[in-house]
Amino acid sequence: MDFIALDFETATPQRDSPCEIGITVVRNRRIVETRSWLIKPLYYPNFNSFNIAVHGIRPADVKDQPDFAELWPQLRPYLENQLLIAHNASFDMGVLRKTLATYNIPLPEARYTCSLKFSKNIWKGMHKYDLKTLCNLHRIDFLHHRAASDADACARLSLKALDLTGTTSEAEFDSRMGCKIARV
């Protein structure tokens, strides 16, 4: 099963303030690429101190980086007509939707699902289902709150869930993973 794991980090609480995006490409159940891009957010140089404390990305780090509209031609081929998986997809899909709307860019044709939701169905009874807790359980090493590392960890966690449930296609996803696939 092919998919793209996706993660955003934001500069502020506003959903249209991405300062980093990470993407991990999975083809034939194998990770074939992980990339990240720093993004100069719309609100530059205003960063929220809480957000900086979470991910460590500062205004100086993105000063010379492209904004989302400039970066979109590189990102679109990764997202268009793909199944996207994000951990807490409501956040990441919210960032994608709001940022595209802010820059007046049409939504890509894509589908998405949430590894947080399907993890709750697969590994029942855990006290927490955040990415760090799940990765610790499955011995997946990663640098939390950096987009490439989080995307890679989401991909690895998703592959474990697919293997455990025997899910081999999107058609089986809902019944085996207990989580729907939605349209972006």
C-alpha positions as MATLAB code, in Angstrom:
seq = 'MDFIALDFETATPQRDSPCEIGITVVRNRRIVETRSWLIKPLYYPNFNSFNIAVHGIRPADVKDQPDFAELWPQLRPYLENQLLIAHNASFDMGVLRKTLATYNIPLPEARYTCSLKFSKNIWKGMHKYDLKTLCNLHRIDFLHHRAASDADACARLSLKALDLTGTTSEAEFDSRMGCKIARV';
ca = [
       0.000    0.000    0.000;
       1.350    3.418   -0.992;
       0.939    6.596    1.040;
       2.550    9.863    2.052;
       3.095   10.619    5.739;
       2.871   14.337    6.389;
       3.744   16.656    9.261;
       3.613   20.432    9.731;
       5.212   22.658   12.340;
       3.704   26.125   12.761;
       5.130   29.486   13.809;
       2.002   30.644   15.638;
      -1.324   29.180   16.781;
      -2.800   30.275   13.437;
      -3.220   27.294   11.120;
      -1.876   29.269    8.140;
       1.562   29.747    9.722;
       3.557   26.682    8.648;
       7.286   27.088    9.206;
       8.247   23.512    8.286;
       6.728   20.605    6.394;
       7.966   17.024    6.408;
       6.964   14.321    3.962;
       7.766   10.612    3.944;
       6.982    8.664    0.780;
       5.955    5.005    1.163;
       5.794    2.832   -1.955;
       5.083   -0.903   -1.866;
       5.182   -0.757    1.948;
       8.715    0.650    1.941;
       9.920    4.109    2.893;
      11.609    5.463   -0.207;
      12.086    9.135    0.667;
      11.851   11.549    3.577;
      12.187   15.285    3.029;
      11.510   18.511    4.818;
      11.375   22.145    3.864;
      11.600   25.184    6.070;
       8.952   27.758    5.175;
       8.904   31.506    5.715;
       5.436   31.892    7.247;
       2.946   34.565    6.366;
       3.389   36.132    9.809;
       7.191   36.358    9.579;
       9.029   37.472   11.689;
       6.332   36.915   14.334;
       6.729   33.512   15.979;
       4.929   32.431   19.127;
       7.330   31.608   21.967;
       5.357   28.448   22.806;
       5.702   27.194   19.216;
       9.448   27.909   19.256;
       9.745   25.983   22.538;
       8.014   23.000   20.915;
       9.979   22.727   17.662;
      12.987   25.024   18.086;
      12.488   26.783   14.754;
      13.179   30.515   15.004;
      12.571   33.442   12.641;
      16.272   33.522   11.728;
      16.013   29.892   10.547;
      13.389   30.749    7.926;
      14.502   34.271    6.998;
      15.789   33.223    3.565;
      13.336   30.373    2.931;
      10.466   30.420    0.415;
       6.931   31.134    1.516;
       4.297   28.434    1.037;
       3.139   29.733   -2.349;
       6.709   29.633   -3.660;
       7.182   26.126   -2.273;
       3.850   24.743   -3.525;
       5.118   23.693   -7.003;
       7.623   21.369   -5.254;
       5.098   20.068   -2.723;
       2.113   19.505   -4.962;
       3.491   16.423   -6.776;
       3.992   14.757   -3.384;
       0.378   15.392   -2.343;
      -1.740   15.317   -5.499;
      -3.762   12.092   -5.925;
      -2.134   10.505   -2.872;
      -3.300    8.942    0.356;
      -1.964   11.212    3.117;
      -1.488    9.992    6.683;
      -0.793   12.355    9.556;
      -0.707   11.829   13.299;
      -3.561   14.036   14.518;
      -4.618   14.711   10.935;
      -7.142   17.339   11.993;
      -4.189   19.612   12.805;
      -2.085   18.886    9.710;
      -5.005   18.908    7.277;
      -6.195   22.129    8.924;
      -2.785   23.685    8.299;
      -2.820   22.517    4.686;
      -6.379   23.713    4.010;
      -6.006   27.074    5.752;
      -2.613   27.811    4.178;
      -3.816   26.941    0.683;
      -6.873   29.159    1.226;
      -4.709   32.032    2.492;
      -2.572   31.867   -0.646;
      -5.635   31.281   -2.866;
      -4.281   27.917   -4.044;
      -6.821   25.194   -4.927;
      -6.910   22.107   -2.729;
      -5.156   19.094   -4.218;
      -7.131   15.998   -5.149;
      -6.052   13.742   -2.298;
      -7.343   11.469    0.436;
      -6.263   11.396    4.056;
      -6.541    9.493    7.301;
      -5.273    9.816   10.847;
      -2.711    7.556   12.523;
      -3.839    8.850   15.933;
      -7.379    7.595   15.273;
      -6.429    4.202   13.905;
      -3.850    3.702   16.665;
      -6.658    3.970   19.234;
      -8.484    1.151   17.443;
      -5.444   -1.076   17.031;
      -3.545   -0.648   20.314;
      -6.429   -0.431   22.747;
      -6.074    0.492   26.394;
      -3.079    2.801   26.257;
      -3.093    5.850   28.525;
      -1.899    8.156   25.714;
      -1.829    7.974   21.933;
       0.519   10.821   21.092;
       3.276   10.116   18.580;
       6.020    9.993   21.202;
       4.199    7.417   23.356;
       3.366    5.203   20.378;
       6.900    5.424   18.996;
       8.370    4.554   22.386;
       6.086    1.498   22.519;
       7.235    0.362   19.083;
      10.898    1.376   19.485;
      10.771    3.938   16.691;
      13.506    6.514   17.229;
      12.816   10.055   16.119;
      13.464   13.721   16.854;
      10.037   14.845   18.048;
       8.551   18.050   16.612;
      10.810   18.290   13.600;
       8.703   17.727   10.529;
      10.830   15.208    8.605;
      11.402   13.075   11.675;
       7.732   13.202   12.711;
       6.619   12.291    9.168;
       9.060    9.365    9.127;
       7.856    8.200   12.556;
       4.223    8.447   11.407;
       5.071    6.371    8.332;
       6.831    3.698   10.410;
       3.967    3.551   12.894;
       1.445    3.324   10.040;
       3.385    0.469    8.422;
       3.323   -1.424   11.735;
      -0.452   -0.892   11.962;
      -0.993   -2.032    8.364;
       1.086   -5.158    8.983;
      -0.662   -5.972   12.262;
      -4.138   -5.670   10.722;
      -3.225   -7.256    7.383;
      -4.446   -4.166    5.523;
      -3.206   -4.198    1.933;
      -5.454   -1.659    0.206;
      -7.488    1.481    0.779;
     -10.646   -0.570    0.183;
      -9.887   -2.598    3.345;
      -8.835    0.381    5.422;
     -12.079    1.205    7.217;
     -12.944   -2.378    8.148;
      -9.449   -3.424    9.227;
      -8.029   -0.197   10.673;
     -11.313    1.115   12.068;
     -10.711    4.522   10.549;
     -12.193    6.171    7.511;
     -10.327    7.718    4.624;
     -11.618   11.207    3.826;
     -11.084   13.652    0.966;
      -8.893   16.701    1.428;
];
